[in-house]
XYZ file of C-alpha atoms in Angstrom:
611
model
C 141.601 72.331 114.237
C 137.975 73.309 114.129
C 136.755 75.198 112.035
C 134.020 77.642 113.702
C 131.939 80.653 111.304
C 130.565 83.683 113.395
C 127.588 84.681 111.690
C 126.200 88.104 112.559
C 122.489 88.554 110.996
C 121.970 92.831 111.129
C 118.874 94.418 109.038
C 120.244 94.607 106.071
C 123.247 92.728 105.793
C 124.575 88.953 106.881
C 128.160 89.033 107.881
C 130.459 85.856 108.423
C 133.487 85.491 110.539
C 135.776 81.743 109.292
C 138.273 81.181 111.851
C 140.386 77.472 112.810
C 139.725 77.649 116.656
C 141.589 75.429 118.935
C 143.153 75.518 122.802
C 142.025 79.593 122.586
C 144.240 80.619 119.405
C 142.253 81.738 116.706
C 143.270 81.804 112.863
C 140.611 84.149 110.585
C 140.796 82.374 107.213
C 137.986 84.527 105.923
C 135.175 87.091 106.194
C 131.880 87.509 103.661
C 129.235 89.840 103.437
C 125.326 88.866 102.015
C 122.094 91.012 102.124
C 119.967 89.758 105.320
C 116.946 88.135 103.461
C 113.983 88.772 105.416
C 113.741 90.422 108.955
C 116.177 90.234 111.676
C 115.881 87.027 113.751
C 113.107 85.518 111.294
C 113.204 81.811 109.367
C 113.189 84.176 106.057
C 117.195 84.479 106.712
C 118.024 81.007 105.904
C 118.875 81.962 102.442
C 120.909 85.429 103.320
C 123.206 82.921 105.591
C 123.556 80.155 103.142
C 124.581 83.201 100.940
C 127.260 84.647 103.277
C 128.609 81.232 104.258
C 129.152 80.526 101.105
C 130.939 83.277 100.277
C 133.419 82.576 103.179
C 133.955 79.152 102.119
C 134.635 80.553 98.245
C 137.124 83.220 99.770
C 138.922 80.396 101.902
C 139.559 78.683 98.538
C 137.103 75.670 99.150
C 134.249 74.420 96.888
C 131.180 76.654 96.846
C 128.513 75.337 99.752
C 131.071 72.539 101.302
C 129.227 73.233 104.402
C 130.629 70.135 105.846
C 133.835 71.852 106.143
C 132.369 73.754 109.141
C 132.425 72.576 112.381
C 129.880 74.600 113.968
C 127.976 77.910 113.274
C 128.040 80.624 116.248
C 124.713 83.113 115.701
C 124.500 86.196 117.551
C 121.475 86.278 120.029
C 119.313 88.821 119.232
C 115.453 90.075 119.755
C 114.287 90.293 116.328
C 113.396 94.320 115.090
C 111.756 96.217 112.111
C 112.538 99.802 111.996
C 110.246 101.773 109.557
C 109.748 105.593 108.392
C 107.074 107.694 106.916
C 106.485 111.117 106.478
C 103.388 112.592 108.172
C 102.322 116.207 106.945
C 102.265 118.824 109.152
C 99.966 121.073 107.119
C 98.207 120.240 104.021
C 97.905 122.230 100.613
C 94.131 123.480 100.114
C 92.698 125.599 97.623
C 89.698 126.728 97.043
C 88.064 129.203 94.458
C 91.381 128.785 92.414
C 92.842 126.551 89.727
C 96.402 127.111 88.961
C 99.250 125.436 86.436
C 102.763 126.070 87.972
C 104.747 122.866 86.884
C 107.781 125.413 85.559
C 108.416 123.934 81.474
C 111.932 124.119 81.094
C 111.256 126.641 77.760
C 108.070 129.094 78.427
C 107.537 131.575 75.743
C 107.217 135.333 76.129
C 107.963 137.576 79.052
C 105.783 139.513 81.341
C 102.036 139.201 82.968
C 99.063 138.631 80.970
C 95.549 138.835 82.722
C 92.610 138.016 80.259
C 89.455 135.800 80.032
C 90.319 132.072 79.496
C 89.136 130.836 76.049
C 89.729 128.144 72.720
C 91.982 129.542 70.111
C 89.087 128.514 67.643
C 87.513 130.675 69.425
C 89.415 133.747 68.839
C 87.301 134.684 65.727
C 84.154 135.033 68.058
C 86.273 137.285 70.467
C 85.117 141.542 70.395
C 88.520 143.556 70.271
C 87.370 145.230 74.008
C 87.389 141.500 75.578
C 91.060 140.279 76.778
C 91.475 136.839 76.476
C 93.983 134.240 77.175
C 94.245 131.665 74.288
C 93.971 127.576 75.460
C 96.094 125.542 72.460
C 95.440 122.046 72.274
C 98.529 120.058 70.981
C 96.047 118.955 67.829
C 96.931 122.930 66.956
C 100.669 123.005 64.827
C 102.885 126.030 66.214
C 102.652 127.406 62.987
C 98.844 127.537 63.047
C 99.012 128.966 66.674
C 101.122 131.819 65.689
C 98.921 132.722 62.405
C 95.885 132.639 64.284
C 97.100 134.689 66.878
C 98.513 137.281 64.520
C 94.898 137.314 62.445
C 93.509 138.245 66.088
C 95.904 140.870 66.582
C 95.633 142.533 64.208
C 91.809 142.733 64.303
C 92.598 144.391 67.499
C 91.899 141.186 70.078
C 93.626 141.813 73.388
C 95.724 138.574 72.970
C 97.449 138.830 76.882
C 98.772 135.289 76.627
C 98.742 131.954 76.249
C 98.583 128.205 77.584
C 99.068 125.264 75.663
C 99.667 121.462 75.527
C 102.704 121.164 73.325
C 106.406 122.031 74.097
C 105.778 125.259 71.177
C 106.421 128.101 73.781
C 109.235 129.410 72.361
C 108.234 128.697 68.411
C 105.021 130.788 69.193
C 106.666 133.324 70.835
C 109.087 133.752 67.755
C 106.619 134.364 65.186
C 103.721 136.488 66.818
C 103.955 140.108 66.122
C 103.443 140.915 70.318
C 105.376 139.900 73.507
C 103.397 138.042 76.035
C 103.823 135.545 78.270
C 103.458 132.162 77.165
C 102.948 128.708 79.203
C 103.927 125.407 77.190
C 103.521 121.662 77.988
C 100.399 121.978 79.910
C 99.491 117.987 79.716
C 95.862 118.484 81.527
C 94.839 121.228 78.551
C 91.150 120.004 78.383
C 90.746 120.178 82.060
C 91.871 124.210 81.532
C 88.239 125.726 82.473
C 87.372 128.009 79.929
C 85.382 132.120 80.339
C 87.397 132.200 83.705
C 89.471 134.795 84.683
C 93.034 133.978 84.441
C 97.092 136.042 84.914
C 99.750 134.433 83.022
C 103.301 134.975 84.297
C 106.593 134.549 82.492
C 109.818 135.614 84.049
C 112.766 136.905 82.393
C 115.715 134.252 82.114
C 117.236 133.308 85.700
C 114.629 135.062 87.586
C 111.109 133.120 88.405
C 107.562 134.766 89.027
C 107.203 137.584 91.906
C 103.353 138.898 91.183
C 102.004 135.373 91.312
C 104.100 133.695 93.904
C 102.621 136.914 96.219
C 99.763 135.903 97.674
C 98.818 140.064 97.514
C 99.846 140.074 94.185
C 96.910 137.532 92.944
C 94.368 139.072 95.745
C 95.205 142.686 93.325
C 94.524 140.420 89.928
C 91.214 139.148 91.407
C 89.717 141.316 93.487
C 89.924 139.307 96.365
C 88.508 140.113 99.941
C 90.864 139.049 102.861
C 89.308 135.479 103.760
C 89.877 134.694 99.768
C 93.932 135.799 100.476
C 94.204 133.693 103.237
C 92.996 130.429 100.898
C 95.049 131.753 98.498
C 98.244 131.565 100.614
C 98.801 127.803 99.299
C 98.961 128.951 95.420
C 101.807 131.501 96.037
C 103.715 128.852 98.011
C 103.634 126.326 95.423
C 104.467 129.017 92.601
C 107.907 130.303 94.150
C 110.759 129.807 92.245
C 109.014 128.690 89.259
C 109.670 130.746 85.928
C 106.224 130.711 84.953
C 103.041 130.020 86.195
C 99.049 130.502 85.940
C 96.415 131.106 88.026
C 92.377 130.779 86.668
C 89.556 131.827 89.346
C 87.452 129.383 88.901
C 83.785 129.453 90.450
C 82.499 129.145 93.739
C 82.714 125.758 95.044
C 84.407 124.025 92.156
C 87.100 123.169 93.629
C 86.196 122.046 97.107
C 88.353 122.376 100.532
C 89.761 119.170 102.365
C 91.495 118.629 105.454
C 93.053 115.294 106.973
C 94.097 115.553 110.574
C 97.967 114.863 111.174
C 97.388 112.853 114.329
C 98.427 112.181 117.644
C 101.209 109.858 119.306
C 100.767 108.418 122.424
C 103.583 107.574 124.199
C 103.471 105.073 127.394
C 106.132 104.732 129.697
C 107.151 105.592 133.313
C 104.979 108.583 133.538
C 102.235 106.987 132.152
C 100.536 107.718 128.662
C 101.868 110.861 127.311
C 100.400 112.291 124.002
C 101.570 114.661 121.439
C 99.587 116.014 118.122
C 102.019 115.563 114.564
C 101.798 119.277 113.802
C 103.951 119.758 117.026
C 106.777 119.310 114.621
C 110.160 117.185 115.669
C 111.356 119.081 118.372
C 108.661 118.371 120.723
C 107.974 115.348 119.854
C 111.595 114.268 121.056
C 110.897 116.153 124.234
C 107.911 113.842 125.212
C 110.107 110.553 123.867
C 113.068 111.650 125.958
C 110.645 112.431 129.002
C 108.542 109.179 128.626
C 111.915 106.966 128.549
C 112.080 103.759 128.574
C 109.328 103.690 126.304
C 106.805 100.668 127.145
C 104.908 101.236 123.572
C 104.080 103.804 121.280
C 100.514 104.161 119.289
C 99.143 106.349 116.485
C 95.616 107.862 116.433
C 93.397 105.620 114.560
C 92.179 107.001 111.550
C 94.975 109.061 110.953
C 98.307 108.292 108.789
C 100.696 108.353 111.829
C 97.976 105.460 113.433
C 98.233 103.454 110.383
C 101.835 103.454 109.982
C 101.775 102.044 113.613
C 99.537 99.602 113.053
C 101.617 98.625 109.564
C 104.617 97.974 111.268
C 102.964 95.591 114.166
C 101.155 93.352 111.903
C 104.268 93.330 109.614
C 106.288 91.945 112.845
C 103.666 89.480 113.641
C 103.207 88.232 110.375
C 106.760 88.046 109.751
C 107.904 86.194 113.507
C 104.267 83.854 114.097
C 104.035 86.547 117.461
C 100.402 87.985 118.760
C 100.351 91.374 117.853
C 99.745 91.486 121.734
C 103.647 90.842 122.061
C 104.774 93.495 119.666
C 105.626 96.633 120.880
C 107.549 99.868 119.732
C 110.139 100.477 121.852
C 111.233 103.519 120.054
C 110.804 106.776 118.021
C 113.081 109.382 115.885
C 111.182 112.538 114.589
C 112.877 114.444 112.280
C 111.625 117.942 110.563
C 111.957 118.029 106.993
C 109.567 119.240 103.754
C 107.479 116.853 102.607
C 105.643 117.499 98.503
C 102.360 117.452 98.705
C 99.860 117.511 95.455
C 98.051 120.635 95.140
C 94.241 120.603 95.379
C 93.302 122.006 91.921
C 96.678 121.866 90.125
C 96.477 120.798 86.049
C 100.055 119.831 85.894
C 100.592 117.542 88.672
C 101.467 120.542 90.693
C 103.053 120.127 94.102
C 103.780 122.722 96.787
C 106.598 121.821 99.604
C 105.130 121.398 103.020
C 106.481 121.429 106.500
C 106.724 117.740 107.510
C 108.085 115.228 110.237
C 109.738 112.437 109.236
C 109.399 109.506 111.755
C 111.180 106.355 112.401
C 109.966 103.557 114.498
C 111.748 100.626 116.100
C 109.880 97.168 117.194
C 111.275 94.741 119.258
C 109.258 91.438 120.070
C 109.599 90.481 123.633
C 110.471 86.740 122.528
C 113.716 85.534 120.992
C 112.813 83.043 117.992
C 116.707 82.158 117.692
C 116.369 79.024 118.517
C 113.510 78.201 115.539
C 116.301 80.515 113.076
C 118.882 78.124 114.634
C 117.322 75.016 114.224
C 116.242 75.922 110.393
C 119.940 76.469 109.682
C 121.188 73.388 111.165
C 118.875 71.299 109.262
C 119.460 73.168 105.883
C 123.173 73.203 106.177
C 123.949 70.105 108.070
C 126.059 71.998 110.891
C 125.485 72.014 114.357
C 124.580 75.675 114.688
C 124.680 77.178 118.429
C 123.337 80.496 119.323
C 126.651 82.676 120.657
C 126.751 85.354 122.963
C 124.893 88.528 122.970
C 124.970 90.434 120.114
C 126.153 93.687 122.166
C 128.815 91.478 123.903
C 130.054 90.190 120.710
C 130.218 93.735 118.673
C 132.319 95.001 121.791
C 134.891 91.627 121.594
C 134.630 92.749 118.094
C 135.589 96.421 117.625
C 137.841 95.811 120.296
C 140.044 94.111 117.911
C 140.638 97.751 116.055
C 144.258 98.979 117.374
C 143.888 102.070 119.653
C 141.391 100.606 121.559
C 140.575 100.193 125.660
C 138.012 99.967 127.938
C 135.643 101.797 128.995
C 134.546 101.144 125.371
C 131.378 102.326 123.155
C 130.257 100.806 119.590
C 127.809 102.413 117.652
C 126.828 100.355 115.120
C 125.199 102.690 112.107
C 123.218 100.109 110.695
C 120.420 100.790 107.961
C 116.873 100.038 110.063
C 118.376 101.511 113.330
C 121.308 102.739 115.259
C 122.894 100.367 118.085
C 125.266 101.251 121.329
C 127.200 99.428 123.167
C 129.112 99.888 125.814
C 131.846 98.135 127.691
C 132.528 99.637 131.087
C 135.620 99.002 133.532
C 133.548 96.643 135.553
C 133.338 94.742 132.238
C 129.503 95.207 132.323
C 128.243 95.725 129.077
C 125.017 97.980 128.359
C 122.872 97.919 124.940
C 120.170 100.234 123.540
C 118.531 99.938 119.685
C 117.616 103.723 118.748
C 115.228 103.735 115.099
C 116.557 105.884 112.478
C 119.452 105.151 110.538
C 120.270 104.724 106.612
C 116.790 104.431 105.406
C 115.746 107.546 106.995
C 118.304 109.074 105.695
C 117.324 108.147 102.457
C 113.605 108.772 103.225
C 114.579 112.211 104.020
C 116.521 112.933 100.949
C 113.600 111.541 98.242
C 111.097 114.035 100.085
C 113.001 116.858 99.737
C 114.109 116.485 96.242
C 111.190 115.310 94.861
C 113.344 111.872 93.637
C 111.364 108.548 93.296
C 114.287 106.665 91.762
C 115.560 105.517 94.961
C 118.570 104.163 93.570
C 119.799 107.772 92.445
C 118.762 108.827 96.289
C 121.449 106.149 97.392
C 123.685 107.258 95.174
C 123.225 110.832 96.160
C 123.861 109.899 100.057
C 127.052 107.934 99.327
C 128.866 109.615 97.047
C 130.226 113.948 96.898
C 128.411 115.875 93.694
C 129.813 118.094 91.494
C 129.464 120.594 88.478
C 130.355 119.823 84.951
C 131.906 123.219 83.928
C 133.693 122.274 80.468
C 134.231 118.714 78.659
C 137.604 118.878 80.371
C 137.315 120.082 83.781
C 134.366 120.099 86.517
C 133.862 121.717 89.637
C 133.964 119.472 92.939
C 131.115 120.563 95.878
C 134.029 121.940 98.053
C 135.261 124.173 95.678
C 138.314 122.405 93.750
C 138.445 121.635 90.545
C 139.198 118.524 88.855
C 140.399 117.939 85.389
C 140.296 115.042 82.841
C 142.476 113.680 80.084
C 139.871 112.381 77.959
C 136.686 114.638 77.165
C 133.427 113.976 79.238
C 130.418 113.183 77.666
C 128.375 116.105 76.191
C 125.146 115.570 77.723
C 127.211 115.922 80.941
C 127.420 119.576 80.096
C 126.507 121.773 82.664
C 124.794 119.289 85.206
C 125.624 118.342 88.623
C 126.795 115.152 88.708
C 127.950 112.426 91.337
C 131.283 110.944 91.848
C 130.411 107.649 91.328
C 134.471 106.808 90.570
C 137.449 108.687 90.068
C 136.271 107.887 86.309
C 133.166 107.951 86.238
C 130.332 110.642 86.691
C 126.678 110.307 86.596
C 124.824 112.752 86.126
C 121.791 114.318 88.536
C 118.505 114.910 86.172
C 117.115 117.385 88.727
C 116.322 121.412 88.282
C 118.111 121.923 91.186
C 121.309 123.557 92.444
C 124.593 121.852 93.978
C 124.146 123.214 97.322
C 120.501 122.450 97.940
C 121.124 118.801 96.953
C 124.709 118.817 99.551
C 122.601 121.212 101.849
C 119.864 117.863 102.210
C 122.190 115.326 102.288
C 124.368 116.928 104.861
C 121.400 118.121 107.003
C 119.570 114.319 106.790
C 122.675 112.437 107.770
C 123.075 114.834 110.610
C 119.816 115.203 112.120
C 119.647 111.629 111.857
C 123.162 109.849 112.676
C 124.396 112.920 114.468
C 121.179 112.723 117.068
C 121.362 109.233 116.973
C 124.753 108.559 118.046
C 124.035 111.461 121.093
C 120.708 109.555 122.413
C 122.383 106.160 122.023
C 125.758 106.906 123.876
C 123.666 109.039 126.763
C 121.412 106.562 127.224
C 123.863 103.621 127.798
C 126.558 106.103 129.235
C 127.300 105.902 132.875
C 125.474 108.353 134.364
C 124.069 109.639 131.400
C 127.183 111.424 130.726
C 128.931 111.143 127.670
C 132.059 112.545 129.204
C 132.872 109.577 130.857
C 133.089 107.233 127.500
C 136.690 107.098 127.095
C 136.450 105.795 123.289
C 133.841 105.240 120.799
C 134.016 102.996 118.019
C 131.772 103.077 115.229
C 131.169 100.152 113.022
C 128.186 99.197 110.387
C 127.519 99.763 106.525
C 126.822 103.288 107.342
C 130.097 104.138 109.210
C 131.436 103.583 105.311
C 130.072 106.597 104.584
C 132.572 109.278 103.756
C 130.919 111.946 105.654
C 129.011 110.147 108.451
C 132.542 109.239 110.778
C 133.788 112.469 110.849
C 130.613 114.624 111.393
C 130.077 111.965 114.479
C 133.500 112.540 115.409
C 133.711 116.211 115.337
C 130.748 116.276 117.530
C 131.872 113.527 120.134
C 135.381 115.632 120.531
C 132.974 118.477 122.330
C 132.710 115.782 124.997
C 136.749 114.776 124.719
C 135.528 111.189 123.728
C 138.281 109.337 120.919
C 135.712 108.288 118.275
C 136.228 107.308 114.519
C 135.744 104.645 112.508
C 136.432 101.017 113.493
C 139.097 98.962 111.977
C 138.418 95.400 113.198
C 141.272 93.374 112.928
C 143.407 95.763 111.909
C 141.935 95.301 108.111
C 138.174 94.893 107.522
C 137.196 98.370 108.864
C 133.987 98.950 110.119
C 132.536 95.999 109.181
C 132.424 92.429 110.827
C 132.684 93.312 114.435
C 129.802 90.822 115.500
C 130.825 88.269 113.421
C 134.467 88.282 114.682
C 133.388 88.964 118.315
C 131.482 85.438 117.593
C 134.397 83.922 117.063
C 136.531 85.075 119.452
C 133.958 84.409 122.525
C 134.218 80.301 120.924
C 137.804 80.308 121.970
C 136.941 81.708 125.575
C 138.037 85.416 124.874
C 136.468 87.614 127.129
C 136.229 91.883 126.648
C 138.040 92.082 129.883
């Protein structure tokens, strides 16, 4: 019998399908799974095929890379696509006439608000007793030296109102000077501290953070300042809230200067012509013009903005990438998301950053040519194998998914991949329509980096696939819904009081963030929904008959993300508003969500049909 391998290239991963195929029965002997190597439809995923194929062969309990054993090799016909995401920032952080140090040390020293004149601790001799001052400490200076030399002040009657230094000696200080006041430690940018400038220090008490100088009133009362000065101000405050303590030095006119970037337009061309929209619109309307402007023809950026670059970066990635004119290239689609993007603060010492109303935006390119046939013919000559490019990739995922039990026609797929989100849909008439939406996994992950602040973006996977918890005891921790779990065998001790991810039933790592459970579930949750959620809406209206969800009688969903274990049922709860049967696939009756192109592949070889 022939031996035939399905093999479905997606974004990110390469899927294969091993089935004997003869006289239209078909026997599966194996499926594999391989990271796509390069883009979608592109020469670069020679190697991400050889991979998978491999793998199948391994599985069916034949030598590693005994291509010969395959008779031919079905690919699924597809336009190659890039989907990409960056954040563009609604408003930026300015300051001007300010210099502040916020970065929140995990162990300030002191309590309470000191206002004073910024100056050396050498020179605190120099000081009259009717100047207040607040000492600068260079990490050269021992704790021990700090606190005498404060004390000698002190008691010469120095207004000592508080302190900022380099070292991690908050605490130590505050222990052995003979006067509470606030104390800011592990200031890394001490000689960039301007010195004979006015300046409040600000320590809260443990488990509260600073109220006078995250008010922006509250620093206009410390400085004097007249109502235009408040307004520039505003930025300061924001970036100070929820810190425990924080400083904030006038500094002279002009020294630190004001900058502003535009955000930048989008221009949107479709069947009402060119339609434009500015960034700082935020999410919502930008969606309004996309959904009014649909089917989008192209989308462009402003040049000389960030939005106009991105644009521009994702064109000349395609062309360079596929051999296509960037003439050929065109972005066929758009998700805008509002989220918080960090931006560095204008005149921070500490690598200050203050959280900013964003949009995050995801972009999907689709080249009007189909290079399959140069992808084909690079196969076939690598492997050996007559290689034949199979039906439509839509087609196929239907054929595919149909193969989970419970299913019927009229059918939908939505494939939750990680560059974009797919639909199809498989109607009575056995018509089958397909639509590529941008915004999927990495978006999601996009998303979640911004708003914590995490660069590691293998702890930002991590955090999207797996539920957190809190480490309450060595025995015992505290799930996010509530329960509690406990353990035979002690935890670790520097697992102590973190929140942590289930990585295993066994096995917790822990989250190295200052930040609570619920904000870190609150972004997870909130990305995956305002990106899947909308996703899987847009893609099922727009290849819904009608435009009406209502009349999809079941909806399949299939992809790496439908693995998710909170993705399915948040699509599902919102599809049942619309009394559509949706969950996730099971093709075969064992591979779950995964494979469905790859098996559709094969199945179309023996002359299966969706209807």
């Amino acid at each position: 019998m022939p031996i035939i391998a399905g093999v479905d290239i997606g974004n990110a991963t390469t899927e294969v399908a091993l089935a004997r195929v003869e006289d239209g029965s078909v026997d599966f002997i194996s499926s594999s799974i391989a990271y796509t190597t390069g883009i979608k439809g592109t020469l670069q995923n020679v190697t991400g095929v050889r991979r998978a194929l491999s793998l199948a062969l391994e599985q069916a309990g034949w030598p590693h890379e005994d291509f010969k054993r395959i008779d031919i090799i079905r690919l699924n016909k597809a336009a190659p696509v890039i989907g990409d995401v960056a954040m563009e920032t609604i408003t930026e952080t300015i300051i001007t006439e300010s210099t502040m140090i916020g970065h929140n040390p995990s162990t300030p020293g002191g309590v309470g608000i000191g206002v004073g004149r910024t100056i050396s601790i050498y020179d605190l001799e120099k000081t009259k007793p009717e100047d207040p001052v607040v000492v600068v400490i260079p990490e050269s200076v021992s704790f021990e030296e700090a606190a005498n030399m404060i004390n000698l002040a002190l008691s010469r009657g120095i207004a000592v109102n508080g302190v900022i230094c380099q070292s991690d000696d908050g605490v130590l200080i505050a222990n052995r000077i003979n006067k509470t006041i606030p104390i800011v430690d592990e200031v890394k940018a001490i000689d960039r501290v301007p010195l004979g400038m006015q300046c409040c220090v600000e320590v809260a008490p443990p488990g509260r953070s600073v109220e006078l100088l995250s008010n922006p009133y509250g620093i206009a009362t410390i400085f004097g300042l007249s109502s235009d000065e408040t307004r520039q101000i505003v930025p300061v405050a924001k970036a100070l809230i929820g810190n425990r303590s924080a400083v904030v030095i006038r500094t002279p006119l002009g020294e630190v200067k004001e900058r502003r970037i535009p955000a930048g337009e989008l221009y949107i061309l479709g069947p009402t012509g060119k339609r434009s929209i500015n960034i700082d619109e935020g999410a919502e309307a930008i969606m309004e013009i996309v959904d009014a402007n649909w089917p989008i023809t192209d989308i462009f950026g402003q040049p000389g903005t960030n939005v106009g670059g991105m644009m521009e970066r994702v064109r000349k990635t395609m062309s360079e990438l596929t051999g296509l004119p960037l003439g050929e290239i065109h972005i066929k689609d758009l998700l805008a998301v509002d989220t918080m993007v960090p931006q560095r603060v204008v005149g921070g010492l500490a690598e200050e950053f203050a959280m900013e109303t964003g949009v995050a935006l995801a972009v999907m390119v689709e080249a009007q040519e189909l290079p399959m046939q140069k992808l084909a013919s690079a196969i076939e000559s690598d492997m050996g194998v007559k290689v034949e490019i199979g039906g439509v990739e839509a087609e196929m995922a239907v054929l595919g998914a149909l193969t989970t039990p419970g299913t019927d026609a009229p059918l939908a797929v939505l494939d939750l991949g990680a560059g974009s989100t797919d639909a199809s849909l498989l109607r009575s008439n056995g018509q089958v329509e397909l639509i590529h939406l941008a915004g999927a996994g990495n978006m999601v992950n996009t998303i979640i980096s911004s708003e914590l602040g995490i660069d590691d973006m293998e702890l930002v996977e991590n955090i999207k696939e797996h539920p957190l918890c809190k480490v309450e005891s060595v025995f015992h921790v505290r799930l996010e819904d509530g329960t509690v779990r406990f353990f035979e065998k002690p935890l670790a001790p520097e697992l102590f009081g973190r929140v942590a991810l289930m990585i295993k039933e066994d096995f917790l790592s822990p989250i190295l963030l200052d930040t609570s459970i619920e904000k870190i579930r609150d972004v997870r949750r909130k990305a995956k929904k305002e990106v899947f959620v909308t996703n899987a809406l847009r893609a099922l209206k727009r290849v819904a008959p009608a435009q009406n969800i209502r009349l999809i009688d079941f909806v399949v969903l299939v992809g790496g993300s439908a693995l998710d274990f909170e993705i399915p049922s948040m699509i599902t709860e919102e599809l049942a508003k619309y009394s559509v049967v949706a969950g996730r696939g099971n093709i075969r009756g064992s591979l779950g969500p995964r494979n469905a192109v790859a098996t559709g592949l094969v199945l179309s070889s023996a002359g299966r049909k969706a209807l």
